[in-house]
XYZ file of C-alpha atoms in Angstrom:
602
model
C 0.000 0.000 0.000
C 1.465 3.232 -1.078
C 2.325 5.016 2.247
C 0.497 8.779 0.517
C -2.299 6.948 -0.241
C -2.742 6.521 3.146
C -1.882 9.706 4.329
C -4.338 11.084 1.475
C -7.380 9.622 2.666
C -6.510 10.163 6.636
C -6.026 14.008 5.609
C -9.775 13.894 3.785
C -11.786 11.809 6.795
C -9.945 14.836 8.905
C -10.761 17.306 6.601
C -14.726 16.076 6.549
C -14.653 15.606 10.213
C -13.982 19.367 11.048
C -16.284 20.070 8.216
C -18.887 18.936 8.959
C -19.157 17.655 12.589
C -17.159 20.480 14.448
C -19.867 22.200 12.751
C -22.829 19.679 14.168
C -21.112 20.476 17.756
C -20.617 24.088 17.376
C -24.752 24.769 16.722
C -26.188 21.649 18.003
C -24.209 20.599 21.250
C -22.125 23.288 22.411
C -24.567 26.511 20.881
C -21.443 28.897 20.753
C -22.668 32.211 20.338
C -20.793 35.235 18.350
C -22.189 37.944 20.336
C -21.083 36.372 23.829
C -18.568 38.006 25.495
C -15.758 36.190 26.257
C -13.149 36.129 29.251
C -9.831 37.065 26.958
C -12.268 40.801 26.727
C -14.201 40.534 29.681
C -10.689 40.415 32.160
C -8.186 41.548 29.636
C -5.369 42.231 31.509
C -2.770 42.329 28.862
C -1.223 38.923 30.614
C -2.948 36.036 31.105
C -6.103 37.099 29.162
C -5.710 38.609 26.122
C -7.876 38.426 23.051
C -5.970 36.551 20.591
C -6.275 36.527 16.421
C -7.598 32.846 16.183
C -4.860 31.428 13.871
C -1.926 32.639 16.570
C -4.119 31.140 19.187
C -4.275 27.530 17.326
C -0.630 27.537 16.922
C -0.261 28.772 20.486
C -2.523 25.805 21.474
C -1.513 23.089 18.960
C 2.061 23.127 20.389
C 0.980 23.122 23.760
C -0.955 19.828 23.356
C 1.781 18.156 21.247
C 4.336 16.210 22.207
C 6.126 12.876 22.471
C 3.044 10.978 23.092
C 1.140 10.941 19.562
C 4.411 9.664 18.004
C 5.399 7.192 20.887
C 1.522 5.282 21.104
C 0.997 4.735 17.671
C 4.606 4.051 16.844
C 4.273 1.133 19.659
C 0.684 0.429 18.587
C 1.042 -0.374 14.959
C 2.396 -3.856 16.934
C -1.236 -4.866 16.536
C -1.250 -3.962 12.623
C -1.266 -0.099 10.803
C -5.156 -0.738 10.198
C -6.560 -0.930 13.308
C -4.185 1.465 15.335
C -5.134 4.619 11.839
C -8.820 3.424 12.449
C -8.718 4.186 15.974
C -6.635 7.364 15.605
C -8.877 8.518 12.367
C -12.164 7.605 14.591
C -10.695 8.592 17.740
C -9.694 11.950 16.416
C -13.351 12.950 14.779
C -15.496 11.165 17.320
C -13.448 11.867 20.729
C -10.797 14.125 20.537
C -12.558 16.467 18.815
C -15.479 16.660 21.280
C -13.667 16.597 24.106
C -10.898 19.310 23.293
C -13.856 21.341 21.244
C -16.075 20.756 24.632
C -13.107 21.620 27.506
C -12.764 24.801 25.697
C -16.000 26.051 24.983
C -17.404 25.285 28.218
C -14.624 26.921 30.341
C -15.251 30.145 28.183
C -18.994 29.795 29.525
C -17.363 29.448 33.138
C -15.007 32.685 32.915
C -11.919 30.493 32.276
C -11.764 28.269 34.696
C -9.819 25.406 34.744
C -11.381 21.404 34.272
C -10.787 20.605 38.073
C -12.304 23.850 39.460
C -15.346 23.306 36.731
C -15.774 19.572 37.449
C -16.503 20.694 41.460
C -18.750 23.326 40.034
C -20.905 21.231 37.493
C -20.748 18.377 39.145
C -20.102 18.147 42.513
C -17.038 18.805 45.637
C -15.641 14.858 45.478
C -15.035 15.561 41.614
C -12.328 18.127 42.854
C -10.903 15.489 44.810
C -11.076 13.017 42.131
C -9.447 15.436 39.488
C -6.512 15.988 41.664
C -5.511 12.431 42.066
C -5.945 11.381 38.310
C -3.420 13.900 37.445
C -0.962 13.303 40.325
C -1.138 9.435 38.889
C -1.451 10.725 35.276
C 1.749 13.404 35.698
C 3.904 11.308 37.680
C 2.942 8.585 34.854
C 3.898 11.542 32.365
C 7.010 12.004 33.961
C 8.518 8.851 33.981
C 7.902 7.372 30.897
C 9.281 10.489 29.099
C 11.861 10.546 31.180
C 12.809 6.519 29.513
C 12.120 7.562 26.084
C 14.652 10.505 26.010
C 17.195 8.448 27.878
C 16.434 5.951 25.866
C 16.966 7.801 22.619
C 20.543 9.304 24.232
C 21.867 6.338 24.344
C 20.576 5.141 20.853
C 21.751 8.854 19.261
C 24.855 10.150 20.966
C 25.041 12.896 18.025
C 21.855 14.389 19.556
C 22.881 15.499 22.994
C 25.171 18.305 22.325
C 22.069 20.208 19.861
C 19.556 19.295 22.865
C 22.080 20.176 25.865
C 22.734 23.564 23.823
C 19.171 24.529 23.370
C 18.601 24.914 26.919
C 21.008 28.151 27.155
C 20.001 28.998 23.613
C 16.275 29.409 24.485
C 16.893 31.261 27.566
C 18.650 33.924 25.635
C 15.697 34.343 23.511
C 13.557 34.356 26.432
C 16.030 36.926 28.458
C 15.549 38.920 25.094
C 12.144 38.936 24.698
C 11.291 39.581 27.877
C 13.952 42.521 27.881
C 13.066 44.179 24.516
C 9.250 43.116 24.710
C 9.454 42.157 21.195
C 7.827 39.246 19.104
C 9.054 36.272 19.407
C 8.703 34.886 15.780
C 12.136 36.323 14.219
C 14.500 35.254 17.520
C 12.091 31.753 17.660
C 12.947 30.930 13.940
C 16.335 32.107 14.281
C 16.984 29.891 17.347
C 15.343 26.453 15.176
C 18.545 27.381 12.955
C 21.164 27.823 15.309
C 19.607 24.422 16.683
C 19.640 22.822 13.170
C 23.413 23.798 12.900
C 24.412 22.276 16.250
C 23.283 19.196 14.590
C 26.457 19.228 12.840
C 28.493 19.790 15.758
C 26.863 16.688 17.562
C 27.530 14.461 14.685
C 30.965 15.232 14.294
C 31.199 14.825 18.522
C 28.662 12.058 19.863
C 28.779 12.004 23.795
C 28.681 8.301 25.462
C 27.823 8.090 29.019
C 28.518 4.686 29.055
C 31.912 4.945 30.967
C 30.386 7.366 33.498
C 26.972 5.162 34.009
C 29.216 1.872 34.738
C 32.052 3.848 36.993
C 28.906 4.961 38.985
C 27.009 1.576 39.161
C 24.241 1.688 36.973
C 23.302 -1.326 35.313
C 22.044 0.757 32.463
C 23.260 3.949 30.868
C 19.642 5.190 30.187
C 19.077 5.627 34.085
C 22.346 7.471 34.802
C 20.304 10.253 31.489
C 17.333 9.498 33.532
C 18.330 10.666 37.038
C 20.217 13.759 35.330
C 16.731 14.871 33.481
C 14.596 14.955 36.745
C 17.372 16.590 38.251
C 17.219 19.178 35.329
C 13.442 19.317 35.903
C 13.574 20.068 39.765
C 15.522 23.381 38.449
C 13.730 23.892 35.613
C 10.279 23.985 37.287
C 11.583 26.382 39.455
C 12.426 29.224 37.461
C 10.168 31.635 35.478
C 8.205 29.964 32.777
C 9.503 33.371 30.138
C 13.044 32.451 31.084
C 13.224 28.847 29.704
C 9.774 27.196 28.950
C 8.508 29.754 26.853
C 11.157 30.398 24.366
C 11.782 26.811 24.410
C 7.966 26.145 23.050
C 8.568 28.649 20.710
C 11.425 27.444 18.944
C 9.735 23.679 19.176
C 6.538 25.026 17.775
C 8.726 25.273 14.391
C 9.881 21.891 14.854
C 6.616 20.494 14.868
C 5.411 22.055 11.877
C 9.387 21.056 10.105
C 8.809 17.491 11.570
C 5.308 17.092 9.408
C 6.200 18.682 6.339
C 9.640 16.364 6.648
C 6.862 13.495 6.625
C 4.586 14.428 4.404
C 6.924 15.357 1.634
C 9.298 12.433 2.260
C 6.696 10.045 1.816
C 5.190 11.949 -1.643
C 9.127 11.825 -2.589
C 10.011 8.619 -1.708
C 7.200 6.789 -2.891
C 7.339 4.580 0.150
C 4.848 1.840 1.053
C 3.935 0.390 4.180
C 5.708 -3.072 4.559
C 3.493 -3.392 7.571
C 0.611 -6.130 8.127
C -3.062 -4.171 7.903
C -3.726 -6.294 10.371
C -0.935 -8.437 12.682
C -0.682 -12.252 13.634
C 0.483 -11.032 17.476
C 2.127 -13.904 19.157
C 0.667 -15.822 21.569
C 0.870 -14.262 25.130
C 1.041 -10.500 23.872
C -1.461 -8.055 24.795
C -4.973 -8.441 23.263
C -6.591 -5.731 21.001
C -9.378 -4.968 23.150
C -8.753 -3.066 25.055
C -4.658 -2.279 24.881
C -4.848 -1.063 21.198
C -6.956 2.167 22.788
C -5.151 2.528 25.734
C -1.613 2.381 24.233
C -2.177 4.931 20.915
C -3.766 7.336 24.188
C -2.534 10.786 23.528
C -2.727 9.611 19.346
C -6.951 9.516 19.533
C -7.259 11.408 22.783
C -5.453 13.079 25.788
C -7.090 13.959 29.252
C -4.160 16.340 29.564
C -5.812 18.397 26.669
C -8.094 19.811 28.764
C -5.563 21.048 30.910
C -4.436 23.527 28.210
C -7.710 24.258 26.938
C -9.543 25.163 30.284
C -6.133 26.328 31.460
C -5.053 29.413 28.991
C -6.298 29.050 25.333
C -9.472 30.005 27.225
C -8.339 33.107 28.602
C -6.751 33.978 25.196
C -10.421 33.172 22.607
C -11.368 36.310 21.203
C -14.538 35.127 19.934
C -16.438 31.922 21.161
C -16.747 30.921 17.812
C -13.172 30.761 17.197
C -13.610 27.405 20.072
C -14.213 25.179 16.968
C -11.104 26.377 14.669
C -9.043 26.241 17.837
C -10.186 23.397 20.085
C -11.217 20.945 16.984
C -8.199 21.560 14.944
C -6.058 21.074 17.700
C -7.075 17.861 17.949
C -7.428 17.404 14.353
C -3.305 18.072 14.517
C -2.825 15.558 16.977
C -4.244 13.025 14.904
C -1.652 14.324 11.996
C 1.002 14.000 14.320
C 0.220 10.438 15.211
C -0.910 9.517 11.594
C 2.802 10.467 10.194
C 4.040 7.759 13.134
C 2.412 4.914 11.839
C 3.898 6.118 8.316
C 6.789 6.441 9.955
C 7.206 3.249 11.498
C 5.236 0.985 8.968
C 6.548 2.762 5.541
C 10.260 4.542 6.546
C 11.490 1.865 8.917
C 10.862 -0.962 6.778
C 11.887 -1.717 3.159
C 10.058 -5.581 3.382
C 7.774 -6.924 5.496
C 10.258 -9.151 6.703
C 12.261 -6.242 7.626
C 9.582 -4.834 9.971
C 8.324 -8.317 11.522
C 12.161 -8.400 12.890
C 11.446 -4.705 14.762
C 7.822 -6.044 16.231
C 8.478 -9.608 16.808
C 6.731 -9.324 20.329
C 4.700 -6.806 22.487
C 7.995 -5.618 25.043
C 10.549 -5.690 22.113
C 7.424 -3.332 20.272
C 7.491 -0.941 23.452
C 10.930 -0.998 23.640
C 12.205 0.250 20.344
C 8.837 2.454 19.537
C 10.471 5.375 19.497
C 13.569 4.492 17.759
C 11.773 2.958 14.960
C 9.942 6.319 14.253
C 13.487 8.490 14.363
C 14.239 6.253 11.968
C 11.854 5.978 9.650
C 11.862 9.941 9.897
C 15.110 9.824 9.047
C 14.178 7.853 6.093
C 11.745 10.206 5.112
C 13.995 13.009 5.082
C 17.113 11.157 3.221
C 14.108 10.669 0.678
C 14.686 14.790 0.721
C 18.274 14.640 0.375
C 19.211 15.004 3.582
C 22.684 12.653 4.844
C 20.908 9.772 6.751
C 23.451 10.511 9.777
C 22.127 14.068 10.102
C 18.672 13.060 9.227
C 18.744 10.684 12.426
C 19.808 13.352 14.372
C 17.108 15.596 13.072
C 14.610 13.104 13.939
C 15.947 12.591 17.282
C 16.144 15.719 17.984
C 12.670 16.307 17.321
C 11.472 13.672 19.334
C 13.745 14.331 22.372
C 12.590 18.446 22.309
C 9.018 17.166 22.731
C 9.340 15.180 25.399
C 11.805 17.177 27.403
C 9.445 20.210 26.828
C 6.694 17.935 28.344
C 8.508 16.618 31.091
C 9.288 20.797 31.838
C 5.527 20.913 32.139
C 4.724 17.703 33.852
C 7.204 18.044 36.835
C 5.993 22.148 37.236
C 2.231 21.234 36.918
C 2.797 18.184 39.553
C 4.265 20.716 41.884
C 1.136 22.855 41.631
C -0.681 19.597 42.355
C 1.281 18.601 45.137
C 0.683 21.998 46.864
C -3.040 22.277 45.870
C -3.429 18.253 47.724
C -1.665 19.679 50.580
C -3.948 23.038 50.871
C -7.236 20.571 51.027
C -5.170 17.984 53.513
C -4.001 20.947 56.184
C -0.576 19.682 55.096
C 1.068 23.558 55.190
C 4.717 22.490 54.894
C 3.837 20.342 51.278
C 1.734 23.263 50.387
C 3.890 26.254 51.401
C 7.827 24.699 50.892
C 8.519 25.136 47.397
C 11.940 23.367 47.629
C 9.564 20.140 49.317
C 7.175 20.334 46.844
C 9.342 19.990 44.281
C 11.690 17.442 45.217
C 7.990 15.169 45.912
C 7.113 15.650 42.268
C 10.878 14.549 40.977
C 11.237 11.696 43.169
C 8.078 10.033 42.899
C 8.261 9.724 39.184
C 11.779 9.379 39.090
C 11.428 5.764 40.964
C 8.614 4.864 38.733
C 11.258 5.311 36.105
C 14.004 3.101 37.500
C 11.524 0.266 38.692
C 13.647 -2.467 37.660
C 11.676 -6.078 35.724
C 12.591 -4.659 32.255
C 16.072 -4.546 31.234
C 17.021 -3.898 27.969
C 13.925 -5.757 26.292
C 11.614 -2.538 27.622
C 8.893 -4.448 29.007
C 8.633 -2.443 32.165
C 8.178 1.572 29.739
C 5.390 -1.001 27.675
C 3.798 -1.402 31.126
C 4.236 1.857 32.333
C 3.243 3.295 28.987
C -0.062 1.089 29.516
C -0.465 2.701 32.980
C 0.066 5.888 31.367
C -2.700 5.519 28.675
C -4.961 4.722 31.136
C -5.006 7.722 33.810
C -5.082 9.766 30.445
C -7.857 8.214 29.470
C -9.541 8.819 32.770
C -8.896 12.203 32.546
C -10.554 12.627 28.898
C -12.893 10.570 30.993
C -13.762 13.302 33.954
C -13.846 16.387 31.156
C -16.141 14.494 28.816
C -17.969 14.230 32.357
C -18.084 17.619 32.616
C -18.712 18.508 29.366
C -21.867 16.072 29.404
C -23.355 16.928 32.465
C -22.806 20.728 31.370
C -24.781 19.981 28.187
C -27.267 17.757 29.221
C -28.345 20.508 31.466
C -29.080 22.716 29.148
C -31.432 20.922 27.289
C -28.794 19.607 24.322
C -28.768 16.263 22.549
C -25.556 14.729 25.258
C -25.267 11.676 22.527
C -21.872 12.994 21.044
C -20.251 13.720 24.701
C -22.027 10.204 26.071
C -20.523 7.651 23.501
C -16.731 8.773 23.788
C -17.143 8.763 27.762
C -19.039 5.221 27.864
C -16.053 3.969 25.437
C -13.368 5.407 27.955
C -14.559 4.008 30.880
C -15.004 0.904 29.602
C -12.074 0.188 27.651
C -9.854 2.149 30.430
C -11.302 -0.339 33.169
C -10.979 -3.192 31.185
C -7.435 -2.748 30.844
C -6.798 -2.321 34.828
C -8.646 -5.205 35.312
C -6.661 -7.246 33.061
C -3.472 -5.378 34.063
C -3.953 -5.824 37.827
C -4.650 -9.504 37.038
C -1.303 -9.896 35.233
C 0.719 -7.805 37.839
C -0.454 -9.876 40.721
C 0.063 -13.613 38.764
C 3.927 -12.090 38.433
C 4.082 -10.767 42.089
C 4.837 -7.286 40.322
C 3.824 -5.444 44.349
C 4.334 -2.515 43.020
C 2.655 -1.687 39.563
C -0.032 -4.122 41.188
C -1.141 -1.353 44.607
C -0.687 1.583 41.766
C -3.037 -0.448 39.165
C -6.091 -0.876 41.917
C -5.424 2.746 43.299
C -6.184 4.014 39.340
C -8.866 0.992 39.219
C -10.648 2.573 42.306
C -10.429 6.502 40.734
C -12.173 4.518 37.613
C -14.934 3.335 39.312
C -15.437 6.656 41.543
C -15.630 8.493 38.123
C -17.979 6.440 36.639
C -20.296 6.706 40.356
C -19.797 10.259 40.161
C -20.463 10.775 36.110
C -23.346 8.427 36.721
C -24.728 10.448 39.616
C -24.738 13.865 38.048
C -26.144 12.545 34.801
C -28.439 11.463 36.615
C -29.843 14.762 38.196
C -28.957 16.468 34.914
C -31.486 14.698 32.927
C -33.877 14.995 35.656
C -33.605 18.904 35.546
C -32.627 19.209 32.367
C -33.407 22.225 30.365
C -35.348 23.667 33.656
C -32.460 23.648 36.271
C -31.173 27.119 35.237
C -31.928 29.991 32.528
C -31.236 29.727 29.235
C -30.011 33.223 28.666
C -27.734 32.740 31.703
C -27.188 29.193 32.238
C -25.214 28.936 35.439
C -26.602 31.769 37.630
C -23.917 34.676 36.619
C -21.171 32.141 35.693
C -21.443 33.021 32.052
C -22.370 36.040 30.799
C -24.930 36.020 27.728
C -25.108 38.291 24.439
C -26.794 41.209 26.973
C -23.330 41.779 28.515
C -21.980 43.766 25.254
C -25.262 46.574 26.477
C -24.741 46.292 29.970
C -20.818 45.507 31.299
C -21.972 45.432 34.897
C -23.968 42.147 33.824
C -23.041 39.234 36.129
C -19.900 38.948 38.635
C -17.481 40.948 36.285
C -14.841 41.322 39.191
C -14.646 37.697 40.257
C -11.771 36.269 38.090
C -11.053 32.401 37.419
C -10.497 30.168 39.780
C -6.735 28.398 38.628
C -6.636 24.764 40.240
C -3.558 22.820 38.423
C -5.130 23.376 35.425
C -5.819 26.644 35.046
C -1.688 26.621 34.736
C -1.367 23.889 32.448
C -0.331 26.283 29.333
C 3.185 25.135 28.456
């Protein structure tokens, strides 16, 4: 199967989807309203909300949400065969995704910008707070580690890409020392910054760095953990200092990357003529993983990410200059995702492989899948861009380098947004010293995930990053889950067809608790006591959700379209079309409330 053929018809079904049902959404199910006034004009502060032109917001927003994790899931996913893992990520994308991203966006706006935790107490009840803190403590410390394996991982594989990604931490703290100094825009020092970058390439190929001696004169078994203890140890300064002096600048110049990294594989794959080597659908030995449910939970962040809504309801909300622009912005973002993890099944199905035989040798079994996921897509990115007459060596660079940026830029995030949720669970415990200590906070959110990371069971094969991975996709999914709660409750109330919201959530839960089930199962049969306690802890925030969801769906169906007004559906919460005649309309000086999400933007 040609590999652009592929790519061609994935790029259509998107193309229909935001068509024509992010338009059924926007008028049907979320009623977004061009005369509402929205929170980037109604608290415009010239900070955190600003009104923003819609196609600066998306790219704002797109980057935010991207990362390691739609090129890592479907690049271990396509284990189970490249049909299945696109129909999921095509169906996922339209049908999921789309609502949920589309729906955390548009109903924060309604809510003055609030963040997903602070709106799930709101719309559905107190415990919900509860319940969306300790998904994303499991989900971020989940975050945390298994990007902190994959760049490790991909150190070890690519010693040419260290010295470009250890460089572009001073590098983008110039830029953001000179924005902030000059107050000027950051396109011109962002682009040139992705070509000093692109140059250091050269430098690292011509001087690879090994940490092999140092890893085995300090008695790691592995030379991956000796990279992975020095990330979170870069992290717990990192999250630390002011987001404009390092993670800013740093998403600006990987905002370019992204957009480099799917032209790369678009045009490589038009070049190259490639075809997928791949099985539409594979033979999986006996003892691997079954399809239901693991295909879902493994592609995750490919079809849908719970962490979306942490951006969404955390600042592209405070940035919408019209509530219309929620579909263009929310929906597309999504619809990128699904690009993203489309060009990793090309990737690893078409650019890896030049037989079939070639590829069965890289996914001969579920942990050796897991384990060289990542590689497989660097190179069959690298492939892709030889096709463009780039050197292989440098194009595997490039392709690392890509990779490695993402998920370093996410771990940035993770380990700073687990500090806020450290501090915010020690607030609502009476714990002052975990709330208060900065220096305690922060060393709680390093450690934590930095064990998960070096739990040993997997050597070199990389069964324990599959599992983790696994555990990962499911506390994501549970987050998607508790939005698309939200989101469903906040709809049905109003007297809107829920159907859209309903199906995604019912498919989460179930697939998401079918997995823990079968997980825990396997963890206790191999005496595993210590993925086993953290499977049953996520198991039991599963089955609260779904008590809780259950609950307020419940009451909203039994009130709905009479529990409050439709011209101001949550009692002065929102602020209706009237607002643009009369400013005093509703609590105008009450600001968000920011829970760990309402800080989310990266």
């Amino acid at each position: 199967m040609p590999a652009f053929v592929v790519g061609a018809v994935v790029g259509i079904l998107f193309f229909v989807g935001y068509r024509y049902y992010s338009s059924y959404l926007a008028r049907r199910v979320y009623a977004l309203d061009p005369a509402f006034v929205t929170p980037a004009h109604r608290f415009n502060d010239g900070v955190d909300f600003v009104p923003t032109n819609k196609h600066v917001l998306f790219g704002h927003h797109f980057t935010s949400v991207a990362g390691a994790a739609p090129i890592v899931g479907p690049a271990i996913a396509v284990f189970w065969g490249w049909g299945p893992a696109l129909a999921w990520i095509v169906l996922g994308t339209i049908f999921a995704a789309g609502v949920h991203d589309f729906g955390s966006l548009a109903v924060s706006v309604r809510h003055k910008a609030r963040s997903i935790g602070t709106l799930a107490g709101e719309v559905i009840n107190g415990r919900a707070r509860m319940l969306f803190l300790a998904i994303i403590f499991f989900l971020l410390t989940l975050v945390n580690a298994v990007f902190a394996v994959v760049i490790g991982n991909l150190f070890v594989a690519n010693p040419g890409a260290v010295i470009p990604i250890v460089l572009e931490i001073p590098l983008a703290i110039f830029i953001g020392i000179y924005i902030y100094r000059t107050r000027s825009s950051a396109l011109l020092p962002s682009i040139v910054g992705v070509l000093v970058l692109y140059a250091l390439i050269l430098v690292g190929n011509a001087f690879p760095i090994s940490l092999d001696g140092w890893a085995e004169a300090l008695g790691f078994e592995q030379t991956r953990n000796l990279w992975v203890v020095l990330l979170f140890a870069y992290t717990w300064v990192a999250s630390r200092i002011p987001v404009w002096v390092l993670l800013q600048p740093r998403d600006y110049i990987n905002s370019h990357q992204l957009f480099i990294a799917l032209g790369v594989i678009a045009l490589g794959v038009i070049v190259g003529m490639d075809t997928i080597e791949a099985p539409v659908v594979n033979d999986v030995p006996e003892g691997a993983p079954s399809f239901f449910p693991f295909l879902f939970i493994t592609i995750a962040c490919g079809a849908i990410s719970g962490f979306h809504s942490l951006v969404a309801s955390g600042t592209s909300s405070k940035q919408l200059d019209k509530e219309t622009d929620a579909r263009y912005v929310g929906y597309m973002g999504a619809v990128g995702e699904g690009s993203l993890a489309t060009g990793s099944v090309l990737a690893t199905t078409a650019g890896v492989a030049a037989t079939q035989a070639d590829w069965e040798a890289l996914y001969p079994d579920f942990a050796t899948a897991s384990g060289g996921a990542t590689g497989n897509f660097v190179n069959g990115v690298a492939e892709f861009a030889n096709n463009l007459g780039v050197p292989l060596d440098l194009a595997t660079i490039f392709a690392a380098v890509v990779v490695i940026s993402f998920a370093a830029t996410t771990m940035d995030t993770g380990v700073r947004l687990q500090r806020y949720v450290v501090q915010e669970i020690g607030e609502l415990t009476g714990i002052r010293v975990l709330a208060r200590n900065l220096t305690l906070a922060t060393t709680v959110a390093v450690v934590i995930p930095l064990a998960m990371a070096l739990l040993p069971g997997g050597g070199e094969a990389g069964y324990t990053f599959g599992v983790l991975w696994q555990l990962f996709g499911t506390t994501n999914q549970l987050t998607a889950g508790l939005a698309l709660s939200v989101i469903a409750v906040w709809v049905t109330r109003r007297g809107r067809n829920p159907v859209a919201v309903l199906v995604p959530l019912v498919f989460l839960l179930v697939m998401t608790s079918w997995a823990l089930i079968t997980n825990l199962r396997n963890f206790v049969e191999a005496g595993q006591w210590v993925l086993a306690p953290l499977d049953a802890v996520i198991f039991v925030l599963a089955i609260w959700l779904m008590v809780e969801a259950a609950l307020s769906l419940r009451s909203a169906f039994r009130d709905r379209g009479r529990a409050v007004p439709a011209e101001d559906p949550t009692g002065g919460g929102e602020e209706s079309a009237v607002a643009r005649a009369n400013p005093e309309h509703g609590d105008s000086t009450a600001g968000p409330t920011e829970g760990p999400g309402g800080r989310a933007g990266r």
